[in-house]
Short mmCIF file of C-alpha atoms in Angstrom, two decimals:
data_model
loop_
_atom_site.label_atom_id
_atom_site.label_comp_id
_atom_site.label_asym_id
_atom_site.label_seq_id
_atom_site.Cartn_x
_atom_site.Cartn_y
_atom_site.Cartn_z
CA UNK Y 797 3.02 -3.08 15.39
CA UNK Y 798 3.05 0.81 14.88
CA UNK Y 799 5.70 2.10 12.52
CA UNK Y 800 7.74 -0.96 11.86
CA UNK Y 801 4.25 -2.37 10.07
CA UNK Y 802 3.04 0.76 8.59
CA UNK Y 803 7.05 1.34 6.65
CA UNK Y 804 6.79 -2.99 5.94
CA UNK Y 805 3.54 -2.06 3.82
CA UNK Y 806 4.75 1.36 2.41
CA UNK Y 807 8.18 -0.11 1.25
CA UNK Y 808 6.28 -3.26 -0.20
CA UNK Y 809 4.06 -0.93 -1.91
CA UNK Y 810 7.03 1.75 -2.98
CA UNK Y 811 9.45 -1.82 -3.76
CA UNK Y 812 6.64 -2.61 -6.58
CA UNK Y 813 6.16 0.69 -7.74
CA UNK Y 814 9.56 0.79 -8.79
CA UNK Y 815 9.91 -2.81 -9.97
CA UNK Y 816 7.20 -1.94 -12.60
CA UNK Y 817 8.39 1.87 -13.46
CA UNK Y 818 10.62 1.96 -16.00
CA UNK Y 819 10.46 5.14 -17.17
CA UNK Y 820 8.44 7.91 -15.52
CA UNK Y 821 8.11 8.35 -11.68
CA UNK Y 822 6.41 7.34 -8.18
CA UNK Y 823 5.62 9.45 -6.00
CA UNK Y 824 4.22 9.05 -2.42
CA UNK Y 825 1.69 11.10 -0.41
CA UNK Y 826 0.64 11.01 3.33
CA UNK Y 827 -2.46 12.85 5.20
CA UNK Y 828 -3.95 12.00 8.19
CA UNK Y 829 -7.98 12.33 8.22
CA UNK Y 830 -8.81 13.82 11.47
CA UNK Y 831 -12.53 12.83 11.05
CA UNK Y 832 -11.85 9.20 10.54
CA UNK Y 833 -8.57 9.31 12.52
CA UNK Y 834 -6.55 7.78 9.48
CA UNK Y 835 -3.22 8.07 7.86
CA UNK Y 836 -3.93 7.35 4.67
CA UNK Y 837 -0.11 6.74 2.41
CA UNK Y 838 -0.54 6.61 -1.53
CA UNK Y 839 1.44 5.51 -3.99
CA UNK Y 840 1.19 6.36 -7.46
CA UNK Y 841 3.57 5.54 -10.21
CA UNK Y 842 3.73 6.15 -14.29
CA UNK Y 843 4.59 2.54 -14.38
CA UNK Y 844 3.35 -0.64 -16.90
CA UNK Y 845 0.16 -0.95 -15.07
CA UNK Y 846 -2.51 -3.37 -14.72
CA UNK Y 847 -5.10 -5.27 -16.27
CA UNK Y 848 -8.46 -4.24 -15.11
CA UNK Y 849 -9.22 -7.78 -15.60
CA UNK Y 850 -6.81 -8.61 -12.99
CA UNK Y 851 -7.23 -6.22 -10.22
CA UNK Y 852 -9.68 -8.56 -8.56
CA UNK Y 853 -6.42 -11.13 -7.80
CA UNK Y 854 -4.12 -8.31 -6.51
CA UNK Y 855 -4.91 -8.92 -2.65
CA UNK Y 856 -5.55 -12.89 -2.98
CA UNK Y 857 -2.64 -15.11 -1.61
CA UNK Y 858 -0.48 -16.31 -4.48
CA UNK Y 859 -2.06 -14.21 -6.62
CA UNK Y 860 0.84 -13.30 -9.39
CA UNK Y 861 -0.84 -12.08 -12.21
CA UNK Y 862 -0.31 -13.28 -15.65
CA UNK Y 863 0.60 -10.26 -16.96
CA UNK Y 864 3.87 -9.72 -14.24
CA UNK Y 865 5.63 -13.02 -14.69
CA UNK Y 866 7.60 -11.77 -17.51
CA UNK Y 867 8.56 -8.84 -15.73
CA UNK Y 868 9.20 -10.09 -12.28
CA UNK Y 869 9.62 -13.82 -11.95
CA UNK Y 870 10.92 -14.11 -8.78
CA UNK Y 871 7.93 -12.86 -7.51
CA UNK Y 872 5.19 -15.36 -6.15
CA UNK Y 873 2.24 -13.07 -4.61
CA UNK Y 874 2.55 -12.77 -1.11
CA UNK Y 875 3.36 -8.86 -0.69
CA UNK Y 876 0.14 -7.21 -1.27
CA UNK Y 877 -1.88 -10.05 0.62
CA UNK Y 878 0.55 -9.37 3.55
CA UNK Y 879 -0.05 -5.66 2.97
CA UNK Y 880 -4.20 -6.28 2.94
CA UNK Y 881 -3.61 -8.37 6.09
CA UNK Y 882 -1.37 -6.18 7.97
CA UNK Y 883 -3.82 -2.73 7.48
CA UNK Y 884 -6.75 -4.40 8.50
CA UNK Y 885 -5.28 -5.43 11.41
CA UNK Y 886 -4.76 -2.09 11.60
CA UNK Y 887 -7.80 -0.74 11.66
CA UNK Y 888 -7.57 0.37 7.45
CA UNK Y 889 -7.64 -0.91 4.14
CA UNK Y 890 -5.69 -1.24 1.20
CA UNK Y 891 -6.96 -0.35 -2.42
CA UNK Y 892 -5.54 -0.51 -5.59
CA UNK Y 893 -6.06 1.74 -9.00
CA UNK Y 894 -4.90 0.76 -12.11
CA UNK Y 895 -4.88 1.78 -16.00
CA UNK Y 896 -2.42 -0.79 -17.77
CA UNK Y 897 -0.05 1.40 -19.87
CA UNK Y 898 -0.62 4.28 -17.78
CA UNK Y 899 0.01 2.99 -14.10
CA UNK Y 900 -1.07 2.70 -10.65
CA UNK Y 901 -2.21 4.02 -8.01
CA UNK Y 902 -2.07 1.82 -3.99
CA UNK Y 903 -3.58 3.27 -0.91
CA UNK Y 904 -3.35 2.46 2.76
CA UNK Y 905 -4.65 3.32 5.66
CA UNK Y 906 -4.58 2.88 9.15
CA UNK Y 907 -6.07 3.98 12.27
CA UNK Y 908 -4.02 7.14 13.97
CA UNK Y 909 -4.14 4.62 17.13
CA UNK Y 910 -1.89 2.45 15.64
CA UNK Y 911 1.03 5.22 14.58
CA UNK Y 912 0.81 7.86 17.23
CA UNK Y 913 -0.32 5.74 20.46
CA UNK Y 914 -3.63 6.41 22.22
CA UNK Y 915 -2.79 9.42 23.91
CA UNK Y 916 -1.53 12.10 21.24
CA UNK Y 917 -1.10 15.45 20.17
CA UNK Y 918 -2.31 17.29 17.69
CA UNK Y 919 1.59 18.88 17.47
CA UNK Y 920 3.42 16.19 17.79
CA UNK Y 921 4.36 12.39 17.47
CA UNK Y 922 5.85 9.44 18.99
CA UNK Y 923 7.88 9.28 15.59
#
C-alpha cells in the first residue's frame, strides 16, 4: 500500500489536471497535519472546470460527466472512484472543488500510518 498507492492517486489526480488545462497551470501542494496525522496532497489547476451540477457524480463508478466527453473520450470514469476507494482505505478522503471556466481544485488525504510506517520520526522518512 504506502507510496505506490498514495503516487497511483496523486498521478491520477495530476494526469486529469493536465488533460483539462489547456492554458494556465497546476500546481501541487503537500502538508502533513500533525494533529490529525494526515498528508493531505492538493491539486489545483486553471483548467476548463466543472459543473457544479455535476460534482455530485465525480466519485461514483462510471461516472463521466456530460460535460468531459467532448474533451476526453477515451475516458470512462473509473479514476477518481479508484482514487475515493484507495484513500479511504487509507484512512482519508478525497474532495473535489470546482468553478467551471475557472478550474479545480482535488484533495487527498491519508493517514501518516500509511506513508511513513508506524514507528516514525519527526526528521525523517521511510521515503
Amino acid at each position: 500500500i504506502d507510496k505506490n498507492r498514495y503516487m497511483q492517486i496523486l498521478l491520477n489526480l495530476l494526469s486529469n489536471a493536465l488533460k483539462f488545462t489547456f492554458k494556465g497551470s497546476v500546481k501541487i501542494a503537500i502538508e502533513f497535519d500533525h494533529f490529525e496525522d494526515l498528508l493531505i496532497t492538493s491539486v489545483q489547476d486553471s483548467g476548463v472546470g466543472i459543473k457544479e451540477s455535476e460534482l455530485p457524480n465525480l466519485f461514483k463508478l462510471f461516472g463521466k460527466l456530460e460535460s468531459s466527453s467532448a474533451l476526453n473520450p477515451q475516458g470512462v470514469g473509473f479514476g477518481l472512484t479508484i482514487c475515493r476507494r484507495l484513500s479511504e482505505y487509507l484512512g482519508g478522503k478525497v474532495e473535489a472543488k470546482s468553478q467551471e471556466g475557472i478550474g479545480s481544485n482535488f484533495s487527498f488525504s491519508i493517514k501518516g500510518n500509511c506513508v511513513f510506517g508506524s514507528k516514525r520520526s519527526s526528521k525523517q522518512s521511510s521515503w
